[in-house]
Amino acid sequence: MRARVFVTLKKSVFDPQGRTIVDALQSLGYQDVVDVRQGKYFELDLATTERAHAEKLAAEVADKVLANPVIESYRIEVD
Amino acid sequence: MRFGIVVFPGSNCDEDALYAARDVFGQDAEYLWHKDADLKGADVLILPGGFAHGDYLRTGAMARFSPIMAPVRAFAERGGPVLGICNGFQILLEAGLLPGAMLRNRGLKYRCEHVYLRVEQTDTPFTSAATAGQVLKMPIGHGEGNYFAPPEMLKTIEANHQVVLRYTDPQGRVDEAWSPNGSVNAIAALCNDARNVVGMMPHPERACEALLGGVDGRVIFDSIVRSPKGFALQGIGRRLQPSQTA
């Protein structure tokens, strides 16, 4: 199975890269883009066919390694 | 006193730290490879600057899985003095030996310059020779030194007086304009609750000789080497049984 892990800075944490990007977009005339949050995207190929196991594995990897819980949160999609 | 300098693949200030301890301060000093299982009787540990394991995921994120970190953690938990400099500070945060996390610098740029720092606490093994309120000038070189802690954590850190150094202007006044990275509460150095583990973004090992542009970093080494508290710590590594550090 494949798991996709999206890691982003928590809403309460200032994202200097996202801020810079939204400023750049607005200077290009995209006034309707009001905010940008930059994050990280991981694709995990998993040697399992069980959805529950895949979800558990991806969550464990995200908790322990891919995300820092002090500043980041994550979302997982499995298929 | 015997210094152990922990070397990760990607560390690049390990030689500077060893040079400061051995050549400037005349102490025993030895490298500890990240795959080593013991601390070779070190009395004090330095996690030096650099880019441990490449810092590809997050700064310091992979270093905490290095084998040496188990005895480092045991040493820290038994009160052994541990100093993380720059990337070493980032590693201590990721390893949970210090609270909080690092973000990209507010201005997104890698900052390589001298900064002014105010000494906030002198009851740590690395600031005991300093005086509270003293202003130090030291070099920095980092892209992710924007220290962050969530509000509740920050409240605890301040209540416990764990902020060891703050970025200030040359007169020792906290001023946002003089912060190189946007750290919350201008935090440049931090200690744990037990005060034996200290992380700092500035590089004291690069500020120990006038030839290198300043000697304000000496007080950090003087604290651990020459102060009464430093002497009290002497031999702590040798007193630990191998089973306790494994």
GROMACS .gro file of C-alpha atoms in nm:
model
  325
    1MET     CA    1   0.000   0.000   0.000
    2ARG     CA    2   0.100   0.361  -0.028
    3ALA     CA    3   0.076   0.622   0.243
    4ARG     CA    4   0.098   0.994   0.181
    5VAL     CA    5   0.207   1.205   0.475
    6PHE     CA    6   0.153   1.582   0.469
    7VAL     CA    7   0.352   1.768   0.735
    8THR     CA    8   0.282   2.135   0.800
    9LEU     CA    9   0.368   2.385   1.068
   10LYS     CA   10   0.087   2.418   1.322
   11LYS     CA   11  -0.151   2.708   1.269
   12SER     CA   12  -0.012   2.878   1.581
   13VAL     CA   13   0.346   2.867   1.446
   14PHE     CA   14   0.470   3.144   1.219
   15ASP     CA   15   0.576   3.009   0.878
   16PRO     CA   16   0.843   3.243   0.736
   17GLN     CA   17   0.861   3.058   0.403
   18GLY     CA   18   0.484   3.066   0.353
   19ARG     CA   19   0.484   3.437   0.439
   20THR     CA   20   0.753   3.509   0.182
   21ILE     CA   21   0.566   3.312  -0.085
   22VAL     CA   22   0.232   3.485  -0.023
   23ASP     CA   23   0.406   3.823  -0.039
   24ALA     CA   24   0.563   3.723  -0.371
   25LEU     CA   25   0.231   3.599  -0.512
   26GLN     CA   26   0.055   3.921  -0.414
   27SER     CA   27   0.330   4.126  -0.575
   28LEU     CA   28   0.261   3.926  -0.893
   29GLY     CA   29  -0.099   4.042  -0.879
   30TYR     CA   30  -0.261   3.740  -0.709
   31GLN     CA   31  -0.440   3.952  -0.449
   32ASP     CA   32  -0.694   3.674  -0.390
   33VAL     CA   33  -0.425   3.447  -0.247
   34VAL     CA   34  -0.452   3.561   0.112
   35ASP     CA   35  -0.228   3.309   0.287
   36VAL     CA   36   0.021   3.032   0.208
   37ARG     CA   37   0.148   2.760   0.439
   38GLN     CA   38   0.447   2.565   0.316
   39GLY     CA   39   0.495   2.205   0.424
   40LYS     CA   40   0.653   1.871   0.343
   41TYR     CA   41   0.509   1.578   0.152
   42PHE     CA   42   0.623   1.217   0.192
   43GLU     CA   43   0.516   0.911  -0.008
   44LEU     CA   44   0.572   0.586   0.177
   45ASP     CA   45   0.562   0.255  -0.011
   46LEU     CA   46   0.457  -0.005   0.244
   47ALA     CA   47   0.498  -0.381   0.230
   48THR     CA   48   0.149  -0.448   0.355
   49THR     CA   49  -0.196  -0.493   0.203
   50GLU     CA   50  -0.387  -0.419   0.522
   51ARG     CA   51  -0.519  -0.068   0.545
   52ALA     CA   52  -0.523  -0.064   0.927
   53HIS     CA   53  -0.161  -0.175   0.943
   54ALA     CA   54  -0.059   0.080   0.680
   55GLU     CA   55  -0.229   0.360   0.871
   56LYS     CA   56  -0.068   0.254   1.198
   57LEU     CA   57   0.276   0.227   1.040
   58ALA     CA   58   0.253   0.566   0.869
   59ALA     CA   59   0.130   0.734   1.188
   60GLU     CA   60   0.414   0.580   1.388
   61VAL     CA   61   0.676   0.697   1.137
   62ALA     CA   62   0.521   1.044   1.126
   63ASP     CA   63   0.511   1.069   1.506
   64LYS     CA   64   0.864   0.945   1.561
   65VAL     CA   65   1.054   1.087   1.266
   66LEU     CA   66   0.877   1.283   0.992
   67ALA     CA   67   0.713   1.549   1.209
   68ASN     CA   68   0.826   1.738   1.518
   69PRO     CA   69   0.516   1.754   1.740
   70VAL     CA   70   0.632   2.078   1.904
   71ILE     CA   71   0.589   2.276   1.583
   72GLU     CA   72   0.430   2.050   1.323
   73SER     CA   73   0.114   1.851   1.262
   74TYR     CA   74   0.047   1.592   0.992
   75ARG     CA   75  -0.229   1.432   0.790
   76ILE     CA   76  -0.215   1.082   0.640
   77GLU     CA   77  -0.386   0.936   0.333
   78VAL     CA   78  -0.361   0.565   0.260
   79ASP     CA   79  -0.454   0.377  -0.058
   80MET     CA   80   3.892   1.789   3.314
   81ARG     CA   81   3.818   1.561   3.023
   82PHE     CA   82   3.608   1.687   2.733
   83GLY     CA   83   3.421   1.451   2.501
   84ILE     CA   84   3.343   1.608   2.163
   85VAL     CA   85   3.061   1.415   1.994
   86VAL     CA   86   3.118   1.383   1.620
   87PHE     CA   87   2.828   1.306   1.386
   88PRO     CA   88   2.862   1.260   1.011
   89GLY     CA   89   2.826   1.623   0.901
   90SER     CA   90   2.958   1.786   1.219
   91ASN     CA   91   3.199   2.062   1.116
   92CYS     CA   92   3.283   2.251   1.435
   93ASP     CA   93   3.420   1.945   1.616
   94GLU     CA   94   3.782   2.045   1.552
   95ASP     CA   95   3.717   2.400   1.673
   96ALA     CA   96   3.565   2.264   1.996
   97LEU     CA   97   3.852   2.020   2.050
   98TYR     CA   98   4.106   2.296   1.979
   99ALA     CA   99   3.943   2.531   2.229
  100ALA     CA  100   3.930   2.267   2.504
  101ARG     CA  101   4.275   2.119   2.444
  102ASP     CA  102   4.492   2.397   2.303
  103VAL     CA  103   4.336   2.711   2.448
  104PHE     CA  104   4.233   2.572   2.789
  105GLY     CA  105   4.489   2.290   2.826
  106GLN     CA  106   4.232   2.022   2.906
  107ASP     CA  107   4.209   1.659   2.800
  108ALA     CA  108   3.978   1.631   2.502
  109GLU     CA  109   3.876   1.344   2.280
  110TYR     CA  110   3.640   1.285   1.991
  111LEU     CA  111   3.345   1.051   2.046
  112TRP     CA  112   3.214   0.902   1.720
  113HIS     CA  113   2.837   0.891   1.688
  114LYS     CA  114   2.844   0.510   1.670
  115ASP     CA  115   3.045   0.476   1.991
  116ALA     CA  116   2.871   0.302   2.278
  117ASP     CA  117   3.047   0.479   2.565
  118LEU     CA  118   3.175   0.823   2.655
  119LYS     CA  119   3.537   0.723   2.727
  120GLY     CA  120   3.527   0.873   3.074
  121ALA     CA  121   3.437   1.225   2.963
  122ASP     CA  122   3.357   1.473   3.242
  123VAL     CA  123   3.184   1.717   3.008
  124LEU     CA  124   3.027   1.666   2.666
  125ILE     CA  125   3.011   1.907   2.374
  126LEU     CA  126   2.775   1.848   2.083
  127PRO     CA  127   2.938   2.072   1.824
  128GLY     CA  128   2.799   2.267   1.531
  129GLY     CA  129   2.757   2.148   1.175
  130PHE     CA  130   2.493   1.960   0.980
  131ALA     CA  131   2.458   1.623   1.155
  132HIS     CA  132   2.345   1.355   0.910
  133GLY     CA  133   2.295   1.636   0.658
  134ASP     CA  134   1.999   1.797   0.838
  135TYR     CA  135   1.783   1.693   0.542
  136LEU     CA  136   1.458   1.628   0.728
  137ARG     CA  137   1.489   1.886   1.005
  138THR     CA  138   1.801   2.019   1.174
  139GLY     CA  139   1.916   1.766   1.433
  140ALA     CA  140   1.628   1.528   1.360
  141MET     CA  141   1.826   1.217   1.268
  142ALA     CA  142   2.114   1.265   1.513
  143ARG     CA  143   1.898   1.168   1.805
  144PHE     CA  144   1.889   0.812   1.668
  145SER     CA  145   2.270   0.781   1.669
  146PRO     CA  146   2.395   0.511   1.913
  147ILE     CA  147   2.601   0.763   2.114
  148MET     CA  148   2.281   0.944   2.214
  149ALA     CA  149   2.181   0.668   2.461
  150PRO     CA  150   2.490   0.719   2.682
  151VAL     CA  151   2.467   1.097   2.624
  152ARG     CA  152   2.111   1.089   2.757
  153ALA     CA  153   2.212   0.872   3.057
  154PHE     CA  154   2.503   1.111   3.129
  155ALA     CA  155   2.269   1.411   3.112
  156GLU     CA  156   2.009   1.246   3.334
  157ARG     CA  157   2.277   1.180   3.598
  158GLY     CA  158   2.369   1.547   3.606
  159GLY     CA  159   2.668   1.539   3.371
  160PRO     CA  160   2.735   1.875   3.201
  161VAL     CA  161   2.635   1.878   2.832
  162LEU     CA  162   2.680   2.176   2.599
  163GLY     CA  163   2.513   2.183   2.257
  164ILE     CA  164   2.648   2.451   2.026
  165CYS     CA  165   2.443   2.556   1.720
  166ASN     CA  166   2.360   2.224   1.548
  167GLY     CA  167   2.434   2.061   1.884
  168PHE     CA  168   2.159   2.278   2.037
  169GLN     CA  169   1.923   2.171   1.758
  170ILE     CA  170   2.007   1.805   1.831
  171LEU     CA  171   1.937   1.849   2.205
  172LEU     CA  172   1.595   1.995   2.116
  173GLU     CA  173   1.508   1.711   1.878
  174ALA     CA  174   1.630   1.458   2.136
  175GLY     CA  175   1.402   1.611   2.398
  176LEU     CA  176   1.690   1.694   2.631
  177LEU     CA  177   1.587   2.058   2.602
  178PRO     CA  178   1.231   2.189   2.546
  179GLY     CA  179   1.110   2.357   2.224
  180ALA     CA  180   1.209   2.351   1.857
  181MET     CA  181   1.390   2.552   1.591
  182LEU     CA  182   1.229   2.723   1.294
  183ARG     CA  183   1.385   2.883   0.987
  184ASN     CA  184   1.530   3.225   1.062
  185ARG     CA  185   1.264   3.495   1.044
  186GLY     CA  186   1.431   3.653   0.740
  187LEU     CA  187   1.496   3.309   0.581
  188LYS     CA  188   1.864   3.395   0.539
  189TYR     CA  189   2.161   3.206   0.679
  190ARG     CA  190   2.311   3.456   0.924
  191CYS     CA  191   2.686   3.459   0.973
  192GLU     CA  192   2.793   3.752   1.191
  193HIS     CA  193   2.871   3.862   1.546
  194VAL     CA  194   2.583   3.913   1.787
  195TYR     CA  195   2.545   4.061   2.135
  196LEU     CA  196   2.419   3.840   2.414
  197ARG     CA  197   2.310   3.917   2.768
  198VAL     CA  198   2.387   3.661   3.036
  199GLU     CA  199   2.061   3.578   3.214
  200GLN     CA  200   2.158   3.287   3.439
  201THR     CA  201   2.489   3.206   3.607
  202ASP     CA  202   2.389   2.888   3.789
  203THR     CA  203   2.469   2.656   3.497
  204PRO     CA  204   2.804   2.477   3.454
  205PHE     CA  205   2.868   2.683   3.141
  206THR     CA  206   2.792   3.033   3.274
  207SER     CA  207   2.909   3.013   3.636
  208ALA     CA  208   3.214   3.232   3.564
  209ALA     CA  209   2.997   3.503   3.405
  210THR     CA  210   2.801   3.775   3.582
  211ALA     CA  211   2.429   3.827   3.535
  212GLY     CA  212   2.364   4.109   3.290
  213GLN     CA  213   2.711   4.081   3.133
  214VAL     CA  214   2.705   4.145   2.758
  215LEU     CA  215   2.904   3.904   2.542
  216LYS     CA  216   2.989   3.934   2.173
  217MET     CA  217   3.008   3.605   1.987
  218PRO     CA  218   2.976   3.480   1.630
  219ILE     CA  219   2.677   3.293   1.495
  220GLY     CA  220   2.633   3.096   1.172
  221HIS     CA  221   2.293   2.940   1.120
  222GLY     CA  222   1.983   2.926   0.902
  223GLU     CA  223   1.754   2.770   1.163
  224GLY     CA  224   1.805   2.945   1.493
  225ASN     CA  225   1.457   3.088   1.533
  226TYR     CA  226   1.378   2.929   1.866
  227PHE     CA  227   1.015   2.847   1.929
  228ALA     CA  228   0.819   2.710   2.223
  229PRO     CA  229   0.439   2.703   2.251
  230PRO     CA  230   0.298   2.961   2.500
  231GLU     CA  231   0.252   2.719   2.793
  232MET     CA  232   0.600   2.570   2.748
  233LEU     CA  233   0.751   2.918   2.719
  234LYS     CA  234   0.580   3.022   3.041
  235THR     CA  235   0.737   2.725   3.223
  236ILE     CA  236   1.080   2.798   3.072
  237GLU     CA  237   1.070   3.160   3.189
  238ALA     CA  238   0.924   3.069   3.531
  239ASN     CA  239   1.209   2.820   3.584
  240HIS     CA  240   1.469   3.075   3.471
  241GLN     CA  241   1.592   2.843   3.195
  242VAL     CA  242   1.684   3.119   2.948
  243VAL     CA  243   2.063   3.144   2.977
  244LEU     CA  244   2.143   3.403   2.704
  245ARG     CA  245   1.928   3.651   2.511
  246TYR     CA  246   2.007   3.844   2.193
  247THR     CA  247   2.040   4.213   2.276
  248ASP     CA  248   2.183   4.538   2.147
  249PRO     CA  249   2.545   4.628   2.245
  250GLN     CA  250   2.416   4.776   2.574
  251GLY     CA  251   2.236   4.456   2.673
  252ARG     CA  252   1.883   4.571   2.592
  253VAL     CA  253   1.648   4.327   2.424
  254ASP     CA  254   1.552   4.481   2.093
  255GLU     CA  255   1.384   4.296   1.807
  256ALA     CA  256   1.610   4.477   1.559
  257TRP     CA  257   1.919   4.313   1.714
  258SER     CA  258   1.784   3.959   1.703
  259PRO     CA  259   1.938   3.774   1.407
  260ASN     CA  260   1.666   3.514   1.373
  261GLY     CA  261   1.339   3.612   1.542
  262SER     CA  262   1.366   3.372   1.838
  263VAL     CA  263   1.075   3.395   2.078
  264ASN     CA  264   1.169   3.615   2.379
  265ALA     CA  265   1.509   3.670   2.208
  266ILE     CA  266   1.627   3.332   2.337
  267ALA     CA  267   1.984   3.250   2.230
  268ALA     CA  268   2.067   2.986   2.492
  269LEU     CA  269   1.860   2.763   2.712
  270CYS     CA  270   1.916   2.510   2.992
  271ASN     CA  271   1.710   2.217   3.115
  272ASP     CA  272   1.523   2.220   3.444
  273ALA     CA  273   1.818   2.051   3.619
  274ARG     CA  274   2.050   2.316   3.462
  275ASN     CA  275   2.327   2.075   3.356
  276VAL     CA  276   2.228   2.065   2.988
  277VAL     CA  277   2.277   2.391   2.795
  278GLY     CA  278   2.208   2.465   2.429
  279MET     CA  279   2.331   2.782   2.259
  280MET     CA  280   2.322   2.909   1.902
  281PRO     CA  281   2.634   3.132   1.925
  282HIS     CA  282   2.978   2.973   1.894
  283PRO     CA  283   3.195   3.026   2.206
  284GLU     CA  284   3.466   2.796   2.065
  285ARG     CA  285   3.518   3.048   1.783
  286ALA     CA  286   3.562   3.335   2.029
  287CYS     CA  287   3.847   3.221   2.252
  288GLU     CA  288   4.141   3.406   2.096
  289ALA     CA  289   4.191   3.773   2.004
  290LEU     CA  290   4.336   3.661   1.671
  291LEU     CA  291   3.995   3.515   1.583
  292GLY     CA  292   3.816   3.841   1.655
  293GLY     CA  293   3.725   3.818   2.021
  294VAL     CA  294   3.758   3.632   2.349
  295ASP     CA  295   3.407   3.657   2.491
  296GLY     CA  296   3.352   3.285   2.438
  297ARG     CA  297   3.618   3.206   2.696
  298VAL     CA  298   3.379   3.263   2.984
  299ILE     CA  299   3.176   2.959   2.873
  300PHE     CA  300   3.485   2.735   2.890
  301ASP     CA  301   3.620   2.912   3.199
  302SER     CA  302   3.293   2.830   3.373
  303ILE     CA  303   3.325   2.457   3.322
  304VAL     CA  304   3.703   2.438   3.361
  305ARG     CA  305   3.792   2.682   3.636
  306SER     CA  306   3.487   2.762   3.844
  307PRO     CA  307   3.420   2.584   4.176
  308LYS     CA  308   3.114   2.430   4.013
  309GLY     CA  309   3.331   2.306   3.731
  310PHE     CA  310   3.569   2.142   3.975
  311ALA     CA  311   3.279   1.983   4.159
  312LEU     CA  312   3.181   1.820   3.833
  313GLN     CA  313   3.528   1.685   3.769
  314GLY     CA  314   3.538   1.307   3.755
  315ILE     CA  315   3.164   1.266   3.705
  316GLY     CA  316   3.220   1.065   3.387
  317ARG     CA  317   3.464   0.830   3.556
  318ARG     CA  318   3.236   0.786   3.856
  319LEU     CA  319   2.963   0.648   3.634
  320GLN     CA  320   2.978   0.272   3.598
  321PRO     CA  321   2.989   0.146   3.239
  322SER     CA  322   2.652  -0.023   3.294
  323GLN     CA  323   2.505   0.314   3.387
  324THR     CA  324   2.616   0.484   3.070
  325ALA     CA  325   2.534   0.201   2.829
   0.00000   0.00000   0.00000
